[in-house]
Every structure is written in C-alpha cells, then in structure tokens.
mmCIF file of C-alpha atoms in Angstrom:
data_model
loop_
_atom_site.group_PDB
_atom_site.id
_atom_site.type_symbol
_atom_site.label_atom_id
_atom_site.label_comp_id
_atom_site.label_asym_id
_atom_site.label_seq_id
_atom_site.Cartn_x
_atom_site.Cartn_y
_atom_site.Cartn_z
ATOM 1 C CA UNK A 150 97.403 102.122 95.425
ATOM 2 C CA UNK A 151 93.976 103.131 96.118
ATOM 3 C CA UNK A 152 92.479 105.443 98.628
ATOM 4 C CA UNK A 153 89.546 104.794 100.443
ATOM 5 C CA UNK A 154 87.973 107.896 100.037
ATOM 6 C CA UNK A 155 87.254 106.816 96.807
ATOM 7 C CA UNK A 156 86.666 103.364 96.882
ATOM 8 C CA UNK A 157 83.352 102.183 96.570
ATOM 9 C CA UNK A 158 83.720 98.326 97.548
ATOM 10 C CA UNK A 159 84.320 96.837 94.359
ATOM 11 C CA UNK A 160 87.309 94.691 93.527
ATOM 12 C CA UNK A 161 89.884 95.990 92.197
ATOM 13 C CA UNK A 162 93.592 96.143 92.287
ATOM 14 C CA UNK A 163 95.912 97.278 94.049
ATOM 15 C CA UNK A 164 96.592 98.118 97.943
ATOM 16 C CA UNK A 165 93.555 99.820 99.619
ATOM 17 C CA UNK A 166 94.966 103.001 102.189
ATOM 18 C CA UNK A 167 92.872 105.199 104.456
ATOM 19 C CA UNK A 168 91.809 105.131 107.615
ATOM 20 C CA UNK A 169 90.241 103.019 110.370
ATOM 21 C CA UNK A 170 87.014 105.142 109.791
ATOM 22 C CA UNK A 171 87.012 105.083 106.541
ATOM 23 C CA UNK A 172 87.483 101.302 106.443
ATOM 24 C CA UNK A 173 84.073 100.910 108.372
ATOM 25 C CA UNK A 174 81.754 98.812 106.517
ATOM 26 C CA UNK A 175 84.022 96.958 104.141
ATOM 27 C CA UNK A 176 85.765 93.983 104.192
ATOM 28 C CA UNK A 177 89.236 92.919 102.923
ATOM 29 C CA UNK A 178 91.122 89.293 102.696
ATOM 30 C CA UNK A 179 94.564 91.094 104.599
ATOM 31 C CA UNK A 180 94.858 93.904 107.167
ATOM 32 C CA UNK A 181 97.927 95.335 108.547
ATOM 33 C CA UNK A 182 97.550 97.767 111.164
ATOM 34 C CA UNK A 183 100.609 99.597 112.030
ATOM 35 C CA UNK A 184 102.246 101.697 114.427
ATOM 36 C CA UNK A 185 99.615 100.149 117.222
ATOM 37 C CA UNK A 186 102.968 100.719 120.154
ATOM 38 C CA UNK A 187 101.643 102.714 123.497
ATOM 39 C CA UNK A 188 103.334 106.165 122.034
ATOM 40 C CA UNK A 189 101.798 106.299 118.753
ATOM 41 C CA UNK A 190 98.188 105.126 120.628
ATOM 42 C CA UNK A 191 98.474 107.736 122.995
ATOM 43 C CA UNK A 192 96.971 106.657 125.856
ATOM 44 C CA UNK A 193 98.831 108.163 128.411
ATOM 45 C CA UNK A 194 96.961 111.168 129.841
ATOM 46 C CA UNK A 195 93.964 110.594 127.848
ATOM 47 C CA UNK A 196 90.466 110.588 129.831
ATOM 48 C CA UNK A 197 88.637 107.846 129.996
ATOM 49 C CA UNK A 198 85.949 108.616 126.872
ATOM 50 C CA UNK A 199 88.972 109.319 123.745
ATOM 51 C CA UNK A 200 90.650 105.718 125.582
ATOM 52 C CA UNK A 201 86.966 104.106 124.626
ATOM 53 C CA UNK A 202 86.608 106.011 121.523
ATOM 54 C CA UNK A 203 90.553 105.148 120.464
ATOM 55 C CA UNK A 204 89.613 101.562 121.264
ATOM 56 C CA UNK A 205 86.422 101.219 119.491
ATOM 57 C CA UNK A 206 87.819 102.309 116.855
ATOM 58 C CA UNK A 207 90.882 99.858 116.623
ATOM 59 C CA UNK A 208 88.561 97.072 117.342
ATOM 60 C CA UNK A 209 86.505 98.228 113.975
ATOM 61 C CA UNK A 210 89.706 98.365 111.839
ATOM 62 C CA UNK A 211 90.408 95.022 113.158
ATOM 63 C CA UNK A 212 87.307 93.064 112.020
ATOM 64 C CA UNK A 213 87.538 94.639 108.613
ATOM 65 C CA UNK A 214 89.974 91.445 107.814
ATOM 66 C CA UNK A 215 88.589 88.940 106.057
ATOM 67 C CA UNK A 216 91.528 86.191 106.509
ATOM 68 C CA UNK A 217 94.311 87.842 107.616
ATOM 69 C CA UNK A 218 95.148 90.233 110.291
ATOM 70 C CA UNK A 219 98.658 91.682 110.787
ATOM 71 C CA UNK A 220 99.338 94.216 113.374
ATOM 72 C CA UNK A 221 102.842 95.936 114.434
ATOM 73 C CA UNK A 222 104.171 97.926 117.126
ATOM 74 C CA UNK A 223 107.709 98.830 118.250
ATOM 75 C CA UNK A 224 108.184 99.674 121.928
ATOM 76 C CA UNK A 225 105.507 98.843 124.340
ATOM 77 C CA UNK A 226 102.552 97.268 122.562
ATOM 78 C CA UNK A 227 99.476 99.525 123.490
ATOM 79 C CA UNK A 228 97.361 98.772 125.974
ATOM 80 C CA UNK A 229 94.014 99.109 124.375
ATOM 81 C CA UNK A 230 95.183 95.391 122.684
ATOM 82 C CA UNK A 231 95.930 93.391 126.035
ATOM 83 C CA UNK A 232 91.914 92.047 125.655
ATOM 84 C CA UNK A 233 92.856 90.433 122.314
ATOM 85 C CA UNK A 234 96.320 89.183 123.600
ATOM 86 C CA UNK A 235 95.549 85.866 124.117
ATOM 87 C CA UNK A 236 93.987 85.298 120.209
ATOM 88 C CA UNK A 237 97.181 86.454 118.962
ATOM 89 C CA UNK A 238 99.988 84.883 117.367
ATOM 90 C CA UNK A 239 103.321 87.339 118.476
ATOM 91 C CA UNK A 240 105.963 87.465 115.709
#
C-alpha cells in the first residue's frame, strides 16, 4: 500500500490510499470511491456552500480514473451523485 502523501506520480506498485484532495492532479487506471451513501456524505443540514464544496470535491476524485470507476454506498445513495445517475452502470 502506498499513501498519497508521499507519492509523487510515478508508477509503482501497490494500492494508492489518501484522500480526494490529495488525489487532485493525478491520474489512476481504477478508482473506488466508497462509503458515497447520504449518511456518510452528510448532506442533511449542511448549508448550501460545504453541499458545493462536498460536491466539487467528489466530482474531482471521480475524474482521477483513468479506465475504471467504482463507487459504493449502502443505504440511500447520496444526493450530490443524482447528476451523474444516468452515466452509471448500478451493480
């Protein structure tokens, strides 16, 4: 495993972990983005500039895949992903 605080872009191997900030500028062939469900989210009772902030940021972690995307969620997918719904293949 390698953490992206220390990764510098460079191929190597082993499973690349950090987070969706982190991740910002690089590129990878396979993505999985957990844990994307409305609780772990949290956008109940959030104002309107963390929702756009929390979604920007989802939407960056997203495009850092290369070929593959995989996202999960248990419960009630979050909200913040109903734009990219129709894109989707649900598992």
């Amino acid at each position: 495993m390698c953490d992206l605080r220390g990764y510098v872009g460079r191929p190597e191997p082993g499973i690349k972990v950090g987070t969706y900030n982190r991740a910002k500028g690089l590129e990878f062939k396979w993505v999985l983005l957990p844990s994307l469900g409305s609780s772990a989210i949290g956008t109940e009772d959030t104002d309107l500039d963390e929702l756009i902030l929390r979604g920007s940021r989802l939407y960056v972690a997203m495009t850092r895949a290369r070929d593959e995307l995989t996202m999960s969620f248990a419960g009630i997918l979050s909200p913040l992903l109903d734009s990219v719904l129709p894109a989707v293949e649900i598992v």
